């Protein structure tokens, strides 16, 4: 925990807080837009398979969750590029590798910091966005169908799994950035990942939790393997 506090002191927390606020505002704006799309669909009498995403709360949750994963997955990679890639591939590498602490422990603290910020911010943002959308829908009488009895718990679990997914993207992208010795490579890798996998979240809106659980399990396994590759690589780095 002390190492995490030290790492937290080395970065500009306010910069990332403003980024989180900006992401939250963007997600909320898009969420409200989705509700208006529902209204337009209803007035136009359009019926399509895609309309299910806008006519049911699980569909709206799947859409919002996919966007949350995209935004925070990239943000996780940005933080990781600053906390890990730029540190080990820059001038600070000599200082880091000379610390009287095991390299694995230092790297673990950095990854824990990146994952912690990502998971908490993604979880809270997802819950708040859906909550405000629900209140907004009641006020303006735009009510999508509620097709589950435990929607509140579905939102909580989905938000948490989204945070894990986003954090895993950051860790996976870190290895590519570290191998290329480029901060930009980390961010580009995260962009590719979210572009490929974000749509998978909306495959089955009625089973969004199970879809997220399956994708999360896959990402966690990949991130664990990639983390060990990164640890072994840093352990072999010469001062």
mmCIF file of N, CA, C and O in Angstrom, residues 117-185:
data_model
loop_
_atom_site.group_PDB
_atom_site.id
_atom_site.type_symbol
_atom_site.label_atom_id
_atom_site.label_comp_id
_atom_site.label_asym_id
_atom_site.label_seq_id
_atom_site.Cartn_x
_atom_site.Cartn_y
_atom_site.Cartn_z
ATOM 1 N N UNK A 117 -7.728 2.573 -10.027
ATOM 2 C CA UNK A 117 -8.338 3.805 -10.542
ATOM 3 C C UNK A 117 -9.367 3.475 -11.621
ATOM 4 O O UNK A 117 -10.474 4.031 -11.640
ATOM 5 N N UNK A 118 -9.020 2.556 -12.504
ATOM 6 C CA UNK A 118 -9.909 2.205 -13.617
ATOM 7 C C UNK A 118 -11.184 1.532 -13.142
ATOM 8 O O UNK A 118 -12.291 1.900 -13.552
ATOM 9 N N UNK A 119 -11.049 0.529 -12.277
ATOM 10 C CA UNK A 119 -12.211 -0.228 -11.812
ATOM 11 C C UNK A 119 -13.188 0.660 -11.046
ATOM 12 O O UNK A 119 -14.399 0.656 -11.306
ATOM 13 N N UNK A 120 -12.668 1.447 -10.115
ATOM 14 C CA UNK A 120 -13.535 2.309 -9.295
ATOM 15 C C UNK A 120 -14.239 3.356 -10.155
ATOM 16 O O UNK A 120 -15.455 3.557 -10.045
ATOM 17 N N UNK A 121 -13.492 4.025 -11.026
ATOM 18 C CA UNK A 121 -14.076 5.089 -11.843
ATOM 19 C C UNK A 121 -15.096 4.542 -12.843
ATOM 20 O O UNK A 121 -16.159 5.132 -13.044
ATOM 21 N N UNK A 122 -14.789 3.398 -13.470
ATOM 22 C CA UNK A 122 -15.720 2.795 -14.428
ATOM 23 C C UNK A 122 -16.985 2.310 -13.727
ATOM 24 O O UNK A 122 -18.109 2.494 -14.245
ATOM 25 N N UNK A 123 -16.825 1.708 -12.576
ATOM 26 C CA UNK A 123 -17.965 1.186 -11.809
ATOM 27 C C UNK A 123 -18.910 2.307 -11.397
ATOM 28 O O UNK A 123 -20.116 2.259 -11.657
ATOM 29 N N UNK A 124 -18.353 3.344 -10.780
ATOM 30 C CA UNK A 124 -19.175 4.462 -10.322
ATOM 31 C C UNK A 124 -19.835 5.182 -11.488
ATOM 32 O O UNK A 124 -21.021 5.522 -11.445
ATOM 33 N N UNK A 125 -19.081 5.408 -12.559
ATOM 34 C CA UNK A 125 -19.622 6.118 -13.721
ATOM 35 C C UNK A 125 -20.782 5.357 -14.342
ATOM 36 O O UNK A 125 -21.825 5.943 -14.672
ATOM 37 N N UNK A 126 -20.622 4.052 -14.502
ATOM 38 C CA UNK A 126 -21.673 3.247 -15.112
ATOM 39 C C UNK A 126 -22.953 3.274 -14.282
ATOM 40 O O UNK A 126 -24.060 3.423 -14.810
ATOM 41 N N UNK A 127 -22.800 3.157 -12.960
ATOM 42 C CA UNK A 127 -23.966 3.161 -12.069
ATOM 43 C C UNK A 127 -24.666 4.516 -12.100
ATOM 44 O O UNK A 127 -25.900 4.592 -12.207
ATOM 45 N N UNK A 128 -23.891 5.594 -12.013
ATOM 46 C CA UNK A 128 -24.482 6.931 -12.001
ATOM 47 C C UNK A 128 -25.187 7.262 -13.316
ATOM 48 O O UNK A 128 -26.269 7.850 -13.317
ATOM 49 N N UNK A 129 -24.572 6.878 -14.422
ATOM 50 C CA UNK A 129 -25.176 7.161 -15.725
ATOM 51 C C UNK A 129 -26.522 6.453 -15.857
ATOM 52 O O UNK A 129 -27.527 7.072 -16.241
ATOM 53 N N UNK A 130 -26.572 5.170 -15.523
ATOM 54 C CA UNK A 130 -27.834 4.419 -15.611
ATOM 55 C C UNK A 130 -28.854 4.977 -14.622
ATOM 56 O O UNK A 130 -30.051 5.110 -14.938
ATOM 57 N N UNK A 131 -28.407 5.335 -13.420
ATOM 58 C CA UNK A 131 -29.311 5.896 -12.412
ATOM 59 C C UNK A 131 -29.928 7.209 -12.868
ATOM 60 O O UNK A 131 -31.144 7.421 -12.736
ATOM 61 N N UNK A 132 -29.104 8.103 -13.407
ATOM 62 C CA UNK A 132 -29.606 9.391 -13.887
ATOM 63 C C UNK A 132 -30.516 9.193 -15.099
ATOM 64 O O UNK A 132 -31.534 9.880 -15.248
ATOM 65 N N UNK A 133 -30.175 8.255 -15.964
ATOM 66 C CA UNK A 133 -31.042 7.944 -17.113
ATOM 67 C C UNK A 133 -32.414 7.468 -16.632
ATOM 68 O O UNK A 133 -33.446 7.849 -17.204
ATOM 69 N N UNK A 134 -32.419 6.664 -15.584
ATOM 70 C CA UNK A 134 -33.682 6.139 -15.045
ATOM 71 C C UNK A 134 -34.542 7.274 -14.499
ATOM 72 O O UNK A 134 -35.758 7.331 -14.753
ATOM 73 N N UNK A 135 -33.927 8.188 -13.755
ATOM 74 C CA UNK A 135 -34.649 9.347 -13.213
ATOM 75 C C UNK A 135 -35.154 10.233 -14.356
ATOM 76 O O UNK A 135 -36.301 10.690 -14.358
ATOM 77 N N UNK A 136 -34.290 10.470 -15.328
ATOM 78 C CA UNK A 136 -34.636 11.305 -16.484
ATOM 79 C C UNK A 136 -35.816 10.693 -17.240
ATOM 80 O O UNK A 136 -36.735 11.405 -17.679
ATOM 81 N N UNK A 137 -35.799 9.374 -17.411
ATOM 82 C CA UNK A 137 -36.883 8.692 -18.119
ATOM 83 C C UNK A 137 -38.209 8.849 -17.384
ATOM 84 O O UNK A 137 -39.265 9.028 -18.016
ATOM 85 N N UNK A 138 -38.188 8.799 -16.054
ATOM 86 C CA UNK A 138 -39.406 8.975 -15.262
ATOM 87 C C UNK A 138 -39.937 10.401 -15.368
ATOM 88 O O UNK A 138 -41.146 10.621 -15.485
ATOM 89 N N UNK A 139 -39.029 11.359 -15.314
ATOM 90 C CA UNK A 139 -39.439 12.767 -15.364
ATOM 91 C C UNK A 139 -40.107 13.098 -16.696
ATOM 92 O O UNK A 139 -41.139 13.770 -16.744
ATOM 93 N N UNK A 140 -39.518 12.637 -17.788
ATOM 94 C CA UNK A 140 -40.031 12.953 -19.116
ATOM 95 C C UNK A 140 -40.938 11.859 -19.683
ATOM 96 O O UNK A 140 -41.308 11.888 -20.857
ATOM 97 N N UNK A 141 -41.264 10.882 -18.826
ATOM 98 C CA UNK A 141 -42.199 9.815 -19.203
ATOM 99 C C UNK A 141 -41.752 9.070 -20.456
ATOM 100 O O UNK A 141 -42.531 8.800 -21.368
ATOM 101 N N UNK A 142 -40.485 8.773 -20.491
ATOM 102 C CA UNK A 142 -39.922 7.936 -21.558
ATOM 103 C C UNK A 142 -39.507 6.633 -20.892
ATOM 104 O O UNK A 142 -38.434 6.541 -20.308
ATOM 105 N N UNK A 143 -40.370 5.648 -20.917
ATOM 106 C CA UNK A 143 -40.113 4.447 -20.138
ATOM 107 C C UNK A 143 -39.842 3.218 -20.996
ATOM 108 O O UNK A 143 -40.765 2.641 -21.584
ATOM 109 N N UNK A 144 -38.586 2.811 -21.097
ATOM 110 C CA UNK A 144 -38.271 1.526 -21.756
ATOM 111 C C UNK A 144 -38.842 0.370 -20.931
ATOM 112 O O UNK A 144 -39.159 0.523 -19.755
ATOM 113 N N UNK A 145 -38.948 -0.778 -21.544
ATOM 114 C CA UNK A 145 -39.486 -1.950 -20.854
ATOM 115 C C UNK A 145 -38.465 -2.473 -19.837
ATOM 116 O O UNK A 145 -37.278 -2.536 -20.108
ATOM 117 N N UNK A 146 -38.974 -2.841 -18.662
ATOM 118 C CA UNK A 146 -38.128 -3.447 -17.637
ATOM 119 C C UNK A 146 -38.296 -4.959 -17.739
ATOM 120 O O UNK A 146 -39.318 -5.517 -17.334
ATOM 121 N N UNK A 147 -37.309 -5.630 -18.312
ATOM 122 C CA UNK A 147 -37.446 -7.073 -18.577
ATOM 123 C C UNK A 147 -36.652 -7.935 -17.597
ATOM 124 O O UNK A 147 -36.279 -9.054 -17.895
ATOM 125 N N UNK A 148 -36.409 -7.402 -16.396
ATOM 126 C CA UNK A 148 -35.748 -8.191 -15.350
ATOM 127 C C UNK A 148 -36.175 -7.694 -13.984
ATOM 128 O O UNK A 148 -36.419 -6.497 -13.795
ATOM 129 N N UNK A 149 -36.285 -8.613 -13.023
ATOM 130 C CA UNK A 149 -36.700 -8.240 -11.666
ATOM 131 C C UNK A 149 -35.542 -7.672 -10.848
ATOM 132 O O UNK A 149 -35.756 -6.965 -9.868
ATOM 133 N N UNK A 150 -34.336 -7.983 -11.243
ATOM 134 C CA UNK A 150 -33.169 -7.600 -10.446
ATOM 135 C C UNK A 150 -32.270 -6.644 -11.221
ATOM 136 O O UNK A 150 -31.063 -6.826 -11.291
ATOM 137 N N UNK A 151 -32.890 -5.635 -11.797
ATOM 138 C CA UNK A 151 -32.136 -4.711 -12.640
ATOM 139 C C UNK A 151 -31.080 -3.953 -11.847
ATOM 140 O O UNK A 151 -29.977 -3.695 -12.348
ATOM 141 N N UNK A 152 -31.383 -3.586 -10.608
ATOM 142 C CA UNK A 152 -30.427 -2.855 -9.766
ATOM 143 C C UNK A 152 -29.143 -3.652 -9.581
ATOM 144 O O UNK A 152 -28.035 -3.126 -9.741
ATOM 145 N N UNK A 153 -29.291 -4.931 -9.268
ATOM 146 C CA UNK A 153 -28.115 -5.778 -9.081
ATOM 147 C C UNK A 153 -27.409 -6.035 -10.414
ATOM 148 O O UNK A 153 -26.182 -6.174 -10.458
ATOM 149 N N UNK A 154 -28.189 -6.086 -11.494
ATOM 150 C CA UNK A 154 -27.596 -6.244 -12.824
ATOM 151 C C UNK A 154 -26.688 -5.073 -13.146
ATOM 152 O O UNK A 154 -25.595 -5.234 -13.684
ATOM 153 N N UNK A 155 -27.135 -3.854 -12.789
ATOM 154 C CA UNK A 155 -26.335 -2.646 -13.014
ATOM 155 C C UNK A 155 -25.059 -2.676 -12.180
ATOM 156 O O UNK A 155 -23.963 -2.364 -12.674
ATOM 157 N N UNK A 156 -25.177 -3.067 -10.912
ATOM 158 C CA UNK A 156 -24.006 -3.129 -10.032
ATOM 159 C C UNK A 156 -22.962 -4.110 -10.549
ATOM 160 O O UNK A 156 -21.769 -3.787 -10.619
ATOM 161 N N UNK A 157 -23.418 -5.300 -10.909
ATOM 162 C CA UNK A 157 -22.486 -6.333 -11.389
ATOM 163 C C UNK A 157 -21.878 -5.936 -12.724
ATOM 164 O O UNK A 157 -20.672 -6.108 -12.952
ATOM 165 N N UNK A 158 -22.710 -5.394 -13.614
ATOM 166 C CA UNK A 158 -22.222 -4.988 -14.939
ATOM 167 C C UNK A 158 -21.157 -3.902 -14.824
ATOM 168 O O UNK A 158 -20.140 -3.933 -15.525
ATOM 169 N N UNK A 159 -21.396 -2.943 -13.943
ATOM 170 C CA UNK A 159 -20.418 -1.867 -13.745
ATOM 171 C C UNK A 159 -19.081 -2.385 -13.243
ATOM 172 O O UNK A 159 -18.021 -1.949 -13.702
ATOM 173 N N UNK A 160 -19.153 -3.330 -12.298
ATOM 174 C CA UNK A 160 -17.917 -3.892 -11.741
ATOM 175 C C UNK A 160 -17.153 -4.693 -12.789
ATOM 176 O O UNK A 160 -15.926 -4.562 -12.921
ATOM 177 N N UNK A 161 -17.868 -5.509 -13.550
ATOM 178 C CA UNK A 161 -17.225 -6.304 -14.600
ATOM 179 C C UNK A 161 -16.640 -5.407 -15.696
ATOM 180 O O UNK A 161 -15.587 -5.718 -16.262
ATOM 181 N N UNK A 162 -17.323 -4.305 -15.974
ATOM 182 C CA UNK A 162 -16.804 -3.349 -16.954
ATOM 183 C C UNK A 162 -15.491 -2.749 -16.485
ATOM 184 O O UNK A 162 -14.557 -2.553 -17.275
ATOM 185 N N UNK A 163 -15.410 -2.462 -15.179
ATOM 186 C CA UNK A 163 -14.163 -1.943 -14.619
ATOM 187 C C UNK A 163 -13.023 -2.936 -14.754
ATOM 188 O O UNK A 163 -11.895 -2.571 -15.105
ATOM 189 N N UNK A 164 -13.320 -4.211 -14.499
ATOM 190 C CA UNK A 164 -12.300 -5.254 -14.633
ATOM 191 C C UNK A 164 -11.847 -5.373 -16.083
ATOM 192 O O UNK A 164 -10.650 -5.489 -16.376
ATOM 193 N N UNK A 165 -12.806 -5.343 -17.005
ATOM 194 C CA UNK A 165 -12.492 -5.409 -18.439
ATOM 195 C C UNK A 165 -11.584 -4.252 -18.852
ATOM 196 O O UNK A 165 -10.588 -4.440 -19.553
ATOM 197 N N UNK A 166 -11.950 -3.060 -18.419
ATOM 198 C CA UNK A 166 -11.185 -1.863 -18.780
ATOM 199 C C UNK A 166 -9.776 -1.924 -18.214
ATOM 200 O O UNK A 166 -8.802 -1.573 -18.895
ATOM 201 N N UNK A 167 -9.654 -2.378 -16.961
ATOM 202 C CA UNK A 167 -8.333 -2.500 -16.345
ATOM 203 C C UNK A 167 -7.480 -3.525 -17.072
ATOM 204 O O UNK A 167 -6.268 -3.329 -17.269
ATOM 205 N N UNK A 168 -8.102 -4.628 -17.492
ATOM 206 C CA UNK A 168 -7.373 -5.664 -18.230
ATOM 207 C C UNK A 168 -6.844 -5.132 -19.556
ATOM 208 O O UNK A 168 -5.730 -5.465 -19.972
ATOM 209 N N UNK A 169 -7.628 -4.276 -20.204
ATOM 210 C CA UNK A 169 -7.178 -3.656 -21.456
ATOM 211 C C UNK A 169 -5.915 -2.846 -21.218
ATOM 212 O O UNK A 169 -4.964 -2.893 -22.008
ATOM 213 N N UNK A 170 -5.885 -2.103 -20.102
ATOM 214 C CA UNK A 170 -4.708 -1.300 -19.774
ATOM 215 C C UNK A 170 -3.468 -2.149 -19.572
ATOM 216 O O UNK A 170 -2.381 -1.816 -20.054
ATOM 217 N N UNK A 171 -3.615 -3.272 -18.862
ATOM 218 C CA UNK A 171 -2.471 -4.154 -18.592
ATOM 219 C C UNK A 171 -1.986 -4.815 -19.879
ATOM 220 O O UNK A 171 -0.772 -4.898 -20.138
ATOM 221 N N UNK A 172 -2.923 -5.291 -20.700
ATOM 222 C CA UNK A 172 -2.545 -5.936 -21.960
ATOM 223 C C UNK A 172 -1.825 -4.956 -22.880
ATOM 224 O O UNK A 172 -0.804 -5.280 -23.496
ATOM 225 N N UNK A 173 -2.355 -3.746 -22.967
ATOM 226 C CA UNK A 173 -1.761 -2.731 -23.839
ATOM 227 C C UNK A 173 -0.377 -2.313 -23.360
ATOM 228 O O UNK A 173 0.483 -1.941 -24.173
ATOM 229 N N UNK A 174 -0.156 -2.386 -22.052
ATOM 230 C CA UNK A 174 1.129 -1.987 -21.480
ATOM 231 C C UNK A 174 2.290 -2.797 -22.045
ATOM 232 O O UNK A 174 3.365 -2.259 -22.327
ATOM 233 N N UNK A 175 2.076 -4.096 -22.211
ATOM 234 C CA UNK A 175 3.146 -4.960 -22.700
ATOM 235 C C UNK A 175 3.573 -4.567 -24.115
ATOM 236 O O UNK A 175 4.759 -4.511 -24.430
ATOM 237 N N UNK A 176 2.592 -4.252 -24.956
ATOM 238 C CA UNK A 176 2.913 -3.848 -26.326
ATOM 239 C C UNK A 176 3.676 -2.517 -26.327
ATOM 240 O O UNK A 176 4.627 -2.346 -27.096
ATOM 241 N N UNK A 177 3.244 -1.597 -25.479
ATOM 242 C CA UNK A 177 3.951 -0.319 -25.379
ATOM 243 C C UNK A 177 5.358 -0.482 -24.847
ATOM 244 O O UNK A 177 6.297 0.164 -25.330
ATOM 245 N N UNK A 178 5.518 -1.384 -23.868
ATOM 246 C CA UNK A 178 6.832 -1.616 -23.275
ATOM 247 C C UNK A 178 7.776 -2.291 -24.280
ATOM 248 O O UNK A 178 8.948 -1.920 -24.381
ATOM 249 N N UNK A 179 7.263 -3.243 -25.030
ATOM 250 C CA UNK A 179 8.096 -3.937 -26.023
ATOM 251 C C UNK A 179 8.525 -3.005 -27.149
ATOM 252 O O UNK A 179 9.647 -3.102 -27.662
ATOM 253 N N UNK A 180 7.626 -2.089 -27.538
ATOM 254 C CA UNK A 180 7.936 -1.144 -28.612
ATOM 255 C C UNK A 180 8.670 0.100 -28.095
ATOM 256 O O UNK A 180 9.160 0.908 -28.894
ATOM 257 N N UNK A 181 8.736 0.231 -26.749
ATOM 258 C CA UNK A 181 9.335 1.414 -26.131
ATOM 259 C C UNK A 181 8.652 2.698 -26.607
ATOM 260 O O UNK A 181 9.285 3.729 -26.809
ATOM 261 N N UNK A 182 7.310 2.598 -26.783
ATOM 262 C CA UNK A 182 6.537 3.746 -27.250
ATOM 263 C C UNK A 182 5.254 3.874 -26.436
ATOM 264 O O UNK A 182 4.494 2.904 -26.305
ATOM 265 N N UNK A 183 5.027 5.062 -25.906
ATOM 266 C CA UNK A 183 3.794 5.332 -25.181
ATOM 267 C C UNK A 183 2.601 5.250 -26.127
ATOM 268 O O UNK A 183 1.533 4.731 -25.783
ATOM 269 N N UNK A 184 2.784 5.757 -27.341
ATOM 270 C CA UNK A 184 1.711 5.761 -28.342
ATOM 271 C C UNK A 184 1.250 4.341 -28.666
ATOM 272 O O UNK A 184 0.056 4.095 -28.896
ATOM 273 N N UNK A 185 2.179 3.391 -28.683
ATOM 274 C CA UNK A 185 1.831 1.999 -28.990
ATOM 275 C C UNK A 185 0.853 1.435 -27.963
ATOM 276 O O UNK A 185 -0.024 0.635 -28.308
#
